[in-house]
Amino acid sequence: MTLNVFKKPLYVILFFMDARFSYLSHLKCSACDHIYDADQLQTISPCCARPLLACYDLATLAKEVSRDEISHREATMWRYHEFLPVREPAHIISLGEGMTPLLHAPCLAPQGLEQQARLFVKDEGQNPTGSFKARGMSAAVSRAVELGVQGLVTPTAGNAGAALAAYAARAGLPSHVVAPKDAPHTCIQQARLYGGEVHLIPGLITDAGRAAAETARQRDWFNVATLREPYRAEGKKTMGLELAEQLGWRLPSAIIYPAGGGTGVVGMWKAFAELRAAGWIANDQLPKMIIVQAEGCAPLVRAFHQGKDEADAWPADEAHTQAAGLRVPSAIGDRLILQAVYESGGTALTVSDDSMQQMVCYAAKRAGMLIALEAAATLAAYHTLLATNFLQVEDEVVAYFTGSGLPDLQYVVC
Amino acid sequence: MTLNVFKKPLYVILFFMDARFSYLSHLKCSACDHIYDADQLQTISPCCARPLLACYDLATLAKEVSRDEISHREATMWRYHEFLPVREPAHIISLGEGMTPLLHAPCLAPQGLEQQARLFVKDEGQNPTGSFKARGMSAAVSRAVELGVQGLVTPTAGNAGAALAAYAARAGLPSHVVAPKDAPHTCIQQARLYGGEVHLIPGLITDAGRAAAETARQRDWFNVATLREPYRAEGKKTMGLELAEQLGWRLPSAIIYPAGGGTGVVGMWKAFAELRAAGWIANDQLPKMIIVQAEGCAPLVRAFHQGKDEADAWPADEAHTQAAGLRVPSAIGDRLILQAVYESGGTALTVSDDSMQQMVCYAAKRAGMLIALEAAATLAAYHTLLATNFLQVEDEVVAYFTGSGLPDLQYVVC
């Protein structure tokens, strides 16, 4: 990939000479803040067996980089390279992910409210591989390449496996994907076409997680399972950085996000904290973080309504939803996700599979957007939250359309 | 849609006060240069029954707009609004099309040449609706809305129908799509999901063209068939504007493009002429324009090798290729396409369906990109042209990956 910043006139290069490409400083345990070396391959924290979070020297970044410089750069998530973990531009494995459109879409409000609604949607389906998973995998695979891995493994409920296989192919590395045998066959086919070795197992994503970890150990390949290494969340963080830039360095009243593993929420909440620390957004502007899950698999929503800081696993034999990306009975990032929801004054809710399907059609017919079921869940949630008055029609709301409906369009009935 | 240019500080707004949003001045007949009013709905030229081309006041544009201003703007094709026909920002119908990634992809050169190859690919599959057709439809539908149409019609071999239905939905207008009954059913399904009314007919795209024209007449809806109205080519022109910007306001040695109706080639060649007229690129930098068609339907390639200025229609009962977008037996823009190829010192060649299928797999496995057959044709052409020494491995070449393989991934065998 080429970064346009290197095509600017000489004075810009001179100006940047002291600035670092990445301001990554260290990793810390998300439970106890214990510090780890960011320049070693790391998985979860040895101290607490919890996710490690990437930390940046934001004070120096704030002095050396201005947000106005960003606006000249190429239209990918790597325009925010100072906030990302890759130290050398040559190590970036990119398929052009990020800088997805933020579209004004009041037409997707409930009928009769289109005139007043301040609804925006972020179309993550325009990413490579068709979903937001591309962002996390671009960051994780790039950093893994930088740290010298020889092969990559991931468990997946669907899109993540396709994204890993694509970025591994782009990096020239082998990949191994473990999925529940009832994962969407379009995702499986996609991973295989990219040259990924796919292993289908009985059970759920949590079972696939165990099998993936085992394969990684046996082959000495690197496991990029959600929040079991520090950098997928960094890629997903760029959904939050972009939103701020696209709104003119401010944030909306509320964000609605479909939570499976929930890394998107964790990443965005982290992005907003970093933007505040760097002084790029004001301190009083944080959005309500709203997560939506499927009625048939809602461990985080249940935990939220019980006021808990952690989520008990959803019984595996009761985890049912057509939205494969939401069939995640337990998320290792549960505490971080719930923390974002609580701190932001957000909420958590479930929607039915039927309402997701209806919203797929609503978005297609009214906005010309073909979205995945998981994405449609955000729209169903928006309608519900207007009806229950948690949101008002004049609230500026951004729904994340996390994936494209194109790979599965043959199964959609409207 | 929001144009970020309106979020700049006041001094920028003041600076722009005299600048127009669009510098569209008039339309002219592509055959005889007769001038027509650009602010009336127009189809083909009444004088010669040939495509009308949009003309801009480039001398004034050059004085009032600088190419450096563009780099701050939002990452869609509308960042070039001065070169586009829509007069009022409020009339833009956008799904976030354009500013697709330009990826360095030497890994897609023939094996053994990856180290030296200077191959780039432009991934048009990341557009809304999954193909470059989104650009043309965004421009044509926006301008049609601005000029007051009540409904939209198009014939299609596949992707264009889906794109029209999507943009019509976004505009809140009804759409009618006419396709050969053997058009890819994923495209048909996609158009239907967006609310498009689809009419399947026996025969080829040329027959669909006649039926679409008839429907447009009966209903008084507007027909946006390829080059039968002036503005789809303007949208496709942005593929050329972006390429220049992404390369730092210069152009590559050669461009390889899959030609069905050929509007992409016409649009890009026009873009380069306009950029030269505006002084944004040097005069001596034009790329060789190379078009590729399928062995089973190659009217333009045949005409090129016969040294003709126009292309005879390919016999309808002999037009066979799995690449539906290339099953176009006659193109109304034939003269303009051939002119671009001749003037640029380019060439025209055919590739087999088998080689397209092999290149779909090559791109998936080596670059992590899942592309449509039409897109894969450019890669097959690149390999052929290296073998025949028309291109050298050190030539900087850009292949346009015009569409995504995601909608049809289930039919791909690698």
Tab-separated table of N, CA and C in Angstrom, chain A residues 1-2 4 7-8 68 71-76 94-99 101-107 120 123 125-130 165-167 169-172 185-187 189-190 192-195 245-248 361 363-370 404 406-414, chain B residues 1-2 4 7-8 68 71-76 94-99 101-107 120 123 125-130 165-167 169-170 172 185-187 189-190 192-195 245-248 250 361 363-370 404 406-414:
chain	number	residue	atom	x	y	z
A	1	MET	N	0.828	-1.200	0.000
A	1	MET	CA	0.000	0.000	0.000
A	1	MET	C	0.865	1.254	0.000
A	2	THR	N	0.324	2.312	-0.545
A	2	THR	CA	1.043	3.582	-0.564
A	2	THR	C	0.331	4.548	0.357
A	4	ASN	N	-0.337	8.302	1.094
A	4	ASN	CA	-0.172	9.538	0.339
A	4	ASN	C	0.676	10.563	1.064
A	7	LYS	N	3.768	11.418	-0.432
A	7	LYS	CA	3.778	12.065	-1.736
A	7	LYS	C	3.674	13.581	-1.611
A	8	LYS	N	3.635	14.065	-0.378
A	8	LYS	CA	3.523	15.509	-0.191
A	8	LYS	C	4.873	16.171	-0.474
A	68	ASP	N	-5.642	18.376	11.862
A	68	ASP	CA	-5.828	18.904	10.508
A	68	ASP	C	-4.929	18.212	9.481
A	71	SER	N	-6.567	15.209	7.492
A	71	SER	CA	-7.544	15.378	6.412
A	71	SER	C	-6.927	15.256	5.018
A	72	HIS	N	-5.600	15.401	4.914
A	72	HIS	CA	-4.938	15.265	3.612
A	72	HIS	C	-4.658	13.817	3.229
A	73	ARG	N	-4.779	12.925	4.173
A	73	ARG	CA	-4.211	11.590	3.954
A	73	ARG	C	-5.145	10.673	3.200
A	74	GLU	N	-4.594	9.529	2.815
A	74	GLU	CA	-5.388	8.625	1.992
A	74	GLU	C	-6.595	8.092	2.769
A	75	ALA	N	-7.615	7.699	2.006
A	75	ALA	CA	-8.908	7.339	2.583
A	75	ALA	C	-8.940	5.899	3.060
A	76	THR	N	-8.052	5.550	3.993
A	76	THR	CA	-8.141	4.253	4.662
A	76	THR	C	-7.964	4.501	6.152
A	94	SER	N	-2.668	-4.027	3.864
A	94	SER	CA	-3.909	-3.280	3.635
A	94	SER	C	-4.624	-3.735	2.378
A	95	LEU	N	-5.929	-3.782	2.454
A	95	LEU	CA	-6.775	-3.962	1.267
A	95	LEU	C	-7.651	-2.727	1.061
A	96	GLY	N	-7.259	-1.629	1.701
A	96	GLY	CA	-8.018	-0.386	1.529
A	96	GLY	C	-9.156	-0.221	2.523
A	97	GLU	N	-9.026	-0.851	3.700
A	97	GLU	CA	-10.079	-0.844	4.718
A	97	GLU	C	-10.254	0.540	5.351
A	98	GLY	N	-11.486	0.822	5.767
A	98	GLY	CA	-11.751	2.040	6.523
A	98	GLY	C	-12.171	3.214	5.664
A	99	MET	N	-12.415	4.348	6.337
A	99	MET	CA	-13.005	5.551	5.735
A	99	MET	C	-14.263	5.166	4.951
A	101	PRO	N	-18.269	5.273	4.259
A	101	PRO	CA	-19.137	6.456	4.272
A	101	PRO	C	-20.017	6.548	5.517
A	102	LEU	N	-20.181	7.768	5.981
A	102	LEU	CA	-21.175	8.081	7.018
A	102	LEU	C	-22.325	8.758	6.283
A	103	LEU	N	-23.443	8.073	6.206
A	103	LEU	CA	-24.556	8.553	5.375
A	103	LEU	C	-25.706	9.076	6.222
A	104	HIS	N	-26.213	10.227	5.870
A	104	HIS	CA	-27.397	10.775	6.513
A	104	HIS	C	-28.573	9.946	6.012
A	105	ALA	N	-29.315	9.324	6.937
A	105	ALA	CA	-30.347	8.374	6.498
A	105	ALA	C	-31.645	8.510	7.304
A	106	PRO	N	-32.187	9.718	7.341
A	106	PRO	CA	-33.459	9.882	8.068
A	106	PRO	C	-34.582	9.048	7.466
A	107	CYS	N	-34.424	8.660	6.200
A	107	CYS	CA	-35.424	7.809	5.558
A	107	CYS	C	-35.546	6.453	6.252
A	120	PHE	N	-27.883	8.788	11.246
A	120	PHE	CA	-26.797	8.522	10.306
A	120	PHE	C	-26.456	7.036	10.373
A	123	ASP	N	-21.557	2.805	6.835
A	123	ASP	CA	-21.691	1.613	5.993
A	123	ASP	C	-20.404	0.798	5.957
A	125	GLY	N	-20.147	-2.252	5.380
A	125	GLY	CA	-20.186	-3.262	4.330
A	125	GLY	C	-19.314	-2.902	3.139
A	126	GLN	N	-18.913	-1.636	3.032
A	126	GLN	CA	-18.031	-1.223	1.931
A	126	GLN	C	-16.557	-1.492	2.235
A	127	ASN	N	-16.285	-2.140	3.351
A	127	ASN	CA	-14.909	-2.568	3.614
A	127	ASN	C	-14.530	-3.758	2.730
A	128	PRO	N	-13.219	-3.998	2.533
A	128	PRO	CA	-12.786	-5.250	1.909
A	128	PRO	C	-13.365	-6.426	2.688
A	129	THR	N	-13.675	-7.489	2.008
A	129	THR	CA	-14.291	-8.710	2.565
A	129	THR	C	-15.728	-8.457	3.028
A	130	GLY	N	-16.245	-7.248	2.899
A	130	GLY	CA	-17.661	-7.001	3.136
A	130	GLY	C	-18.094	-6.737	4.558
A	165	ALA	N	-8.506	-14.789	6.533
A	165	ALA	CA	-7.946	-15.492	5.368
A	165	ALA	C	-7.518	-14.492	4.295
A	166	ALA	N	-8.307	-13.429	4.104
A	166	ALA	CA	-7.963	-12.419	3.090
A	166	ALA	C	-6.668	-11.697	3.452
A	167	TYR	N	-6.551	-11.248	4.683
A	167	TYR	CA	-5.356	-10.490	5.072
A	167	TYR	C	-4.125	-11.385	5.159
A	169	ALA	N	-3.656	-13.922	3.157
A	169	ALA	CA	-3.287	-14.055	1.744
A	169	ALA	C	-2.506	-12.832	1.283
A	170	ARG	N	-3.001	-11.674	1.639
A	170	ARG	CA	-2.339	-10.415	1.244
A	170	ARG	C	-0.928	-10.344	1.832
A	171	ALA	N	-0.763	-10.945	3.035
A	171	ALA	CA	0.547	-10.939	3.691
A	171	ALA	C	1.444	-12.071	3.199
A	172	GLY	N	0.873	-12.995	2.436
A	172	GLY	CA	1.637	-14.160	1.993
A	172	GLY	C	1.874	-15.183	3.089
A	185	HIS	N	-22.409	-20.660	5.255
A	185	HIS	CA	-21.473	-21.273	4.311
A	185	HIS	C	-20.887	-20.253	3.335
A	186	THR	N	-21.523	-19.109	3.197
A	186	THR	CA	-20.909	-18.070	2.362
A	186	THR	C	-19.604	-17.565	3.004
A	187	CYS	N	-19.609	-17.417	4.319
A	187	CYS	CA	-18.372	-16.983	5.003
A	187	CYS	C	-17.285	-18.042	4.872
A	189	GLN	N	-17.023	-20.363	2.537
A	189	GLN	CA	-16.589	-20.391	1.137
A	189	GLN	C	-15.616	-19.243	0.864
A	190	GLN	N	-15.946	-18.086	1.398
A	190	GLN	CA	-15.097	-16.905	1.200
A	190	GLN	C	-13.706	-17.163	1.787
A	192	ARG	N	-12.242	-19.972	2.288
A	192	ARG	CA	-11.557	-20.997	1.487
A	192	ARG	C	-11.020	-20.420	0.186
A	193	LEU	N	-11.800	-19.556	-0.452
A	193	LEU	CA	-11.337	-18.956	-1.714
A	193	LEU	C	-10.064	-18.144	-1.506
A	194	TYR	N	-9.942	-17.505	-0.364
A	194	TYR	CA	-8.729	-16.737	-0.065
A	194	TYR	C	-7.558	-17.657	0.299
A	195	GLY	N	-7.807	-18.938	0.286
A	195	GLY	CA	-6.733	-19.877	0.591
A	195	GLY	C	-6.653	-20.274	2.054
A	245	GLU	N	-13.851	12.367	12.964
A	245	GLU	CA	-13.384	13.208	11.855
A	245	GLU	C	-14.524	13.548	10.895
A	246	GLN	N	-15.342	12.535	10.564
A	246	GLN	CA	-16.417	12.771	9.588
A	246	GLN	C	-17.469	13.751	10.101
A	247	LEU	N	-17.615	13.831	11.419
A	247	LEU	CA	-18.563	14.801	11.990
A	247	LEU	C	-17.882	16.144	12.300
A	248	GLY	N	-16.659	16.331	11.833
A	248	GLY	CA	-15.952	17.589	12.095
A	248	GLY	C	-15.373	17.625	13.497
A	361	CYS	N	-35.008	-5.476	4.755
A	361	CYS	CA	-35.859	-5.033	3.633
A	361	CYS	C	-36.128	-3.534	3.691
A	363	ALA	N	-34.190	-1.220	4.882
A	363	ALA	CA	-32.988	-0.504	4.430
A	363	ALA	C	-32.802	-0.623	2.921
A	364	ALA	N	-33.110	-1.794	2.375
A	364	ALA	CA	-32.954	-1.987	0.928
A	364	ALA	C	-33.927	-1.094	0.165
A	365	LYS	N	-35.175	-1.121	0.568
A	365	LYS	CA	-36.218	-0.420	-0.204
A	365	LYS	C	-36.202	1.089	0.017
A	366	ARG	N	-35.822	1.520	1.219
A	366	ARG	CA	-35.915	2.955	1.516
A	366	ARG	C	-34.586	3.688	1.348
A	367	ALA	N	-33.482	2.963	1.438
A	367	ALA	CA	-32.186	3.648	1.344
A	367	ALA	C	-31.287	3.076	0.258
A	368	GLY	N	-31.706	1.992	-0.404
A	368	GLY	CA	-30.844	1.397	-1.421
A	368	GLY	C	-29.613	0.742	-0.828
A	369	MET	N	-29.732	0.261	0.416
A	369	MET	CA	-28.585	-0.382	1.078
A	369	MET	C	-28.947	-1.821	1.424
A	370	LEU	N	-28.097	-2.745	0.975
A	370	LEU	CA	-28.329	-4.150	1.289
A	370	LEU	C	-27.377	-4.539	2.426
A	404	SER	N	-22.099	-6.174	4.958
A	404	SER	CA	-22.872	-6.141	3.716
A	404	SER	C	-23.789	-7.349	3.617
A	406	LEU	N	-24.522	-8.449	0.615
A	406	LEU	CA	-24.272	-8.995	-0.733
A	406	LEU	C	-23.945	-10.491	-0.745
A	407	PRO	N	-23.090	-10.990	0.165
A	407	PRO	CA	-22.761	-12.424	0.057
A	407	PRO	C	-23.968	-13.337	0.263
A	408	ASP	N	-24.975	-12.852	0.998
A	408	ASP	CA	-26.126	-13.701	1.305
A	408	ASP	C	-27.406	-13.230	0.646
A	409	LEU	N	-27.281	-12.450	-0.398
A	409	LEU	CA	-28.487	-11.812	-0.942
A	409	LEU	C	-29.499	-12.811	-1.477
A	410	GLN	N	-29.022	-14.005	-1.821
A	410	GLN	CA	-29.957	-14.975	-2.375
A	410	GLN	C	-30.938	-15.528	-1.347
A	411	TYR	N	-30.592	-15.346	-0.073
A	411	TYR	CA	-31.463	-15.893	0.977
A	411	TYR	C	-32.423	-14.853	1.540
A	412	VAL	N	-32.321	-13.627	1.037
A	412	VAL	CA	-33.173	-12.566	1.578
A	412	VAL	C	-34.526	-12.599	0.883
A	413	VAL	N	-35.586	-12.563	1.674
A	413	VAL	CA	-36.937	-12.496	1.126
A	413	VAL	C	-37.590	-11.213	1.631
A	414	CYS	N	-38.031	-10.374	0.719
A	414	CYS	CA	-38.656	-9.107	1.134
A	414	CYS	C	-40.075	-9.013	0.570
B	1	MET	N	-26.438	13.448	2.204
B	1	MET	CA	-24.982	13.388	2.376
B	1	MET	C	-24.426	14.715	2.867
B	2	THR	N	-23.322	14.658	3.548
B	2	THR	CA	-22.684	15.857	4.054
B	2	THR	C	-21.362	16.030	3.325
B	4	ASN	N	-17.826	17.590	3.522
B	4	ASN	CA	-17.007	18.140	4.590
B	4	ASN	C	-16.518	19.546	4.309
B	7	LYS	N	-17.741	22.155	6.399
B	7	LYS	CA	-17.410	22.156	7.826
B	7	LYS	C	-16.089	22.869	8.079
B	8	LYS	N	-15.502	23.434	7.037
B	8	LYS	CA	-14.227	24.125	7.209
B	8	LYS	C	-14.476	25.475	7.868
B	68	ASP	N	-5.191	21.188	-4.727
B	68	ASP	CA	-4.861	20.929	-3.324
B	68	ASP	C	-6.085	21.037	-2.413
B	71	SER	N	-7.922	17.628	-1.615
B	71	SER	CA	-7.399	16.619	-0.693
B	71	SER	C	-8.059	16.673	0.686
B	72	HIS	N	-8.693	17.791	1.030
B	72	HIS	CA	-9.366	17.902	2.335
B	72	HIS	C	-10.762	17.294	2.343
B	73	ARG	N	-11.275	17.001	1.186
B	73	ARG	CA	-12.710	16.732	1.117
B	73	ARG	C	-13.066	15.301	1.436
B	74	GLU	N	-14.355	15.057	1.577
B	74	GLU	CA	-14.783	13.721	1.974
B	74	GLU	C	-14.430	12.698	0.910
B	75	ALA	N	-14.309	11.447	1.377
B	75	ALA	CA	-13.784	10.371	0.542
B	75	ALA	C	-14.870	9.744	-0.327
B	76	THR	N	-15.504	10.552	-1.166
B	76	THR	CA	-16.414	10.008	-2.180
B	76	THR	C	-16.083	10.695	-3.500
B	94	SER	N	-26.351	10.070	-2.888
B	94	SER	CA	-25.080	9.371	-2.656
B	94	SER	C	-25.242	8.209	-1.692
B	95	LEU	N	-24.545	7.148	-1.985
B	95	LEU	CA	-24.403	6.036	-1.035
B	95	LEU	C	-22.931	5.880	-0.642
B	96	GLY	N	-22.151	6.930	-0.864
B	96	GLY	CA	-20.743	6.879	-0.469
B	96	GLY	C	-19.825	6.305	-1.545
B	97	GLU	N	-20.232	6.427	-2.820
B	97	GLU	CA	-19.485	5.852	-3.945
B	97	GLU	C	-18.175	6.597	-4.196
B	98	GLY	N	-17.195	5.847	-4.677
B	98	GLY	CA	-15.939	6.456	-5.089
B	98	GLY	C	-14.876	6.477	-4.011
B	99	MET	N	-13.713	7.027	-4.384
B	99	MET	CA	-12.500	6.989	-3.565
B	99	MET	C	-12.207	5.556	-3.113
B	101	PRO	N	-9.998	2.134	-3.033
B	101	PRO	CA	-8.549	2.031	-2.853
B	101	PRO	C	-7.792	1.698	-4.137
B	102	LEU	N	-6.640	2.314	-4.264
B	102	LEU	CA	-5.679	1.940	-5.302
B	102	LEU	C	-4.592	1.139	-4.588
B	103	LEU	N	-4.539	-0.144	-4.869
B	103	LEU	CA	-3.658	-1.035	-4.111
B	103	LEU	C	-2.466	-1.468	-4.953
B	104	HIS	N	-1.298	-1.412	-4.366
B	104	HIS	CA	-0.099	-1.922	-5.014
B	104	HIS	C	-0.183	-3.438	-4.951
B	105	ALA	N	-0.156	-4.102	-6.102
B	105	ALA	CA	-0.412	-5.542	-6.110
B	105	ALA	C	0.543	-6.296	-7.033
B	106	PRO	N	1.842	-6.136	-6.819
B	106	PRO	CA	2.795	-6.883	-7.652
B	106	PRO	C	2.643	-8.395	-7.478
B	107	CYS	N	2.047	-8.809	-6.360
B	107	CYS	CA	1.810	-10.240	-6.134
B	107	CYS	C	0.883	-10.836	-7.191
B	120	PHE	N	-0.723	-2.005	-10.126
B	120	PHE	CA	-1.694	-1.504	-9.150
B	120	PHE	C	-3.081	-1.965	-9.581
B	123	ASP	N	-9.797	-1.102	-6.667
B	123	ASP	CA	-10.825	-2.040	-6.226
B	123	ASP	C	-12.216	-1.409	-6.214
B	125	GLY	N	-14.932	-2.885	-6.463
B	125	GLY	CA	-15.903	-3.713	-5.744
B	125	GLY	C	-16.266	-3.150	-4.380
B	126	GLN	N	-15.475	-2.217	-3.878
B	126	GLN	CA	-15.797	-1.596	-2.585
B	126	GLN	C	-16.784	-0.444	-2.720
B	127	ASN	N	-17.299	-0.243	-3.912
B	127	ASN	CA	-18.373	0.732	-4.083
B	127	ASN	C	-19.692	0.198	-3.532
B	128	PRO	N	-20.648	1.097	-3.204
B	128	PRO	CA	-22.003	0.646	-2.900
B	128	PRO	C	-22.534	-0.204	-4.048
B	129	THR	N	-23.330	-1.188	-3.744
B	129	THR	CA	-23.902	-2.150	-4.697
B	129	THR	C	-22.846	-3.067	-5.304
B	130	GLY	N	-21.578	-2.907	-4.929
B	130	GLY	CA	-20.551	-3.876	-5.282
B	130	GLY	C	-19.874	-3.704	-6.621
B	165	ALA	N	-31.493	0.605	-9.281
B	165	ALA	CA	-32.554	0.388	-8.294
B	165	ALA	C	-32.135	0.938	-6.923
B	166	ALA	N	-30.866	0.781	-6.560
B	166	ALA	CA	-30.381	1.285	-5.275
B	166	ALA	C	-30.454	2.812	-5.218
B	167	TYR	N	-29.958	3.474	-6.259
B	167	TYR	CA	-29.948	4.939	-6.236
B	167	TYR	C	-31.355	5.515	-6.377
B	169	ALA	N	-33.986	4.068	-5.108
B	169	ALA	CA	-34.522	3.910	-3.747
B	169	ALA	C	-34.020	5.032	-2.855
B	170	ARG	N	-32.749	5.310	-2.938
B	170	ARG	CA	-32.155	6.383	-2.115
B	170	ARG	C	-32.790	7.730	-2.450
B	172	GLY	N	-35.860	8.016	-3.498
B	172	GLY	CA	-37.303	7.956	-3.283
B	172	GLY	C	-38.103	7.918	-4.570
B	185	HIS	N	-28.733	-14.083	-11.780
B	185	HIS	CA	-29.906	-13.879	-10.932
B	185	HIS	C	-29.554	-13.168	-9.640
B	186	THR	N	-28.270	-13.133	-9.280
B	186	THR	CA	-27.895	-12.331	-8.105
B	186	THR	C	-28.113	-10.835	-8.376
B	187	CYS	N	-27.790	-10.392	-9.578
B	187	CYS	CA	-28.028	-8.980	-9.925
B	187	CYS	C	-29.518	-8.669	-9.930
B	189	GLN	N	-31.909	-10.285	-8.328
B	189	GLN	CA	-32.395	-10.327	-6.946
B	189	GLN	C	-32.033	-9.034	-6.214
B	190	GLN	N	-30.819	-8.572	-6.447
B	190	GLN	CA	-30.369	-7.345	-5.805
B	190	GLN	C	-31.256	-6.158	-6.216
B	192	ARG	N	-34.272	-6.246	-7.267
B	192	ARG	CA	-35.619	-6.423	-6.687
B	192	ARG	C	-35.648	-6.057	-5.209
B	193	LEU	N	-34.602	-6.446	-4.469
B	193	LEU	CA	-34.569	-6.111	-3.043
B	193	LEU	C	-34.578	-4.600	-2.824
B	194	TYR	N	-33.926	-3.861	-3.717
B	194	TYR	CA	-33.937	-2.391	-3.603
B	194	TYR	C	-35.288	-1.811	-4.023
B	195	GLY	N	-36.207	-2.653	-4.412
B	195	GLY	CA	-37.523	-2.162	-4.793
B	195	GLY	C	-37.678	-1.910	-6.275
B	245	GLU	N	-5.354	11.737	-8.669
B	245	GLU	CA	-5.102	12.243	-7.315
B	245	GLU	C	-4.333	11.224	-6.473
B	246	GLN	N	-4.749	9.949	-6.570
B	246	GLN	CA	-4.104	8.924	-5.742
B	246	GLN	C	-2.640	8.698	-6.124
B	247	LEU	N	-2.300	8.995	-7.366
B	247	LEU	CA	-0.894	8.868	-7.780
B	247	LEU	C	-0.131	10.187	-7.605
B	248	GLY	N	-0.744	11.139	-6.917
B	248	GLY	CA	-0.058	12.425	-6.719
B	248	GLY	C	-0.128	13.301	-7.957
B	250	ARG	N	-0.534	12.505	-11.222
B	250	ARG	CA	0.097	12.033	-12.455
B	250	ARG	C	-0.630	10.745	-12.836
B	361	CYS	N	-9.381	-16.847	-9.004
B	361	CYS	CA	-8.730	-17.631	-7.953
B	361	CYS	C	-7.347	-17.080	-7.626
B	363	ALA	N	-6.354	-13.983	-7.817
B	363	ALA	CA	-6.501	-12.765	-7.010
B	363	ALA	C	-6.928	-13.090	-5.582
B	364	ALA	N	-7.804	-14.084	-5.438
B	364	ALA	CA	-8.267	-14.456	-4.090
B	364	ALA	C	-7.107	-15.008	-3.263
B	365	LYS	N	-6.377	-15.926	-3.848
B	365	LYS	CA	-5.337	-16.633	-3.081
B	365	LYS	C	-4.077	-15.800	-2.866
B	366	ARG	N	-3.759	-14.941	-3.825
B	366	ARG	CA	-2.493	-14.203	-3.715
B	366	ARG	C	-2.663	-12.796	-3.170
B	367	ALA	N	-3.857	-12.236	-3.288
B	367	ALA	CA	-4.025	-10.856	-2.806
B	367	ALA	C	-5.158	-10.720	-1.795
B	368	GLY	N	-5.906	-11.801	-1.543
B	368	GLY	CA	-7.032	-11.677	-0.607
B	368	GLY	C	-8.163	-10.838	-1.166
B	369	MET	N	-8.292	-10.835	-2.496
B	369	MET	CA	-9.358	-10.046	-3.130
B	369	MET	C	-10.284	-10.970	-3.911
B	370	LEU	N	-11.580	-10.866	-3.626
B	370	LEU	CA	-12.550	-11.675	-4.339
B	370	LEU	C	-13.224	-10.783	-5.377
B	404	SER	N	-17.121	-6.578	-7.453
B	404	SER	CA	-16.844	-7.538	-6.378
B	404	SER	C	-17.340	-8.925	-6.747
B	406	LEU	N	-18.287	-10.931	-4.310
B	406	LEU	CA	-19.074	-11.378	-3.152
B	406	LEU	C	-20.479	-11.875	-3.502
B	407	PRO	N	-21.227	-11.175	-4.372
B	407	PRO	CA	-22.593	-11.658	-4.631
B	407	PRO	C	-22.624	-13.052	-5.262
B	408	ASP	N	-21.574	-13.424	-5.966
B	408	ASP	CA	-21.580	-14.703	-6.666
B	408	ASP	C	-20.581	-15.694	-6.108
B	409	LEU	N	-20.165	-15.480	-4.871
B	409	LEU	CA	-19.048	-16.295	-4.370
B	409	LEU	C	-19.378	-17.774	-4.296
B	410	GLN	N	-20.664	-18.085	-4.242
B	410	GLN	CA	-21.020	-19.499	-4.122
B	410	GLN	C	-20.783	-20.294	-5.400
B	411	TYR	N	-20.631	-19.565	-6.507
B	411	TYR	CA	-20.439	-20.262	-7.777
B	411	TYR	C	-18.973	-20.364	-8.165
B	412	VAL	N	-18.104	-19.803	-7.335
B	412	VAL	CA	-16.680	-19.813	-7.674
B	412	VAL	C	-16.056	-21.131	-7.228
B	413	VAL	N	-15.323	-21.743	-8.122
B	413	VAL	CA	-14.594	-22.971	-7.790
B	413	VAL	C	-13.107	-22.712	-8.006
B	414	CYS	N	-12.318	-22.897	-6.970
B	414	CYS	CA	-10.870	-22.665	-7.113
B	414	CYS	C	-10.100	-23.935	-6.738
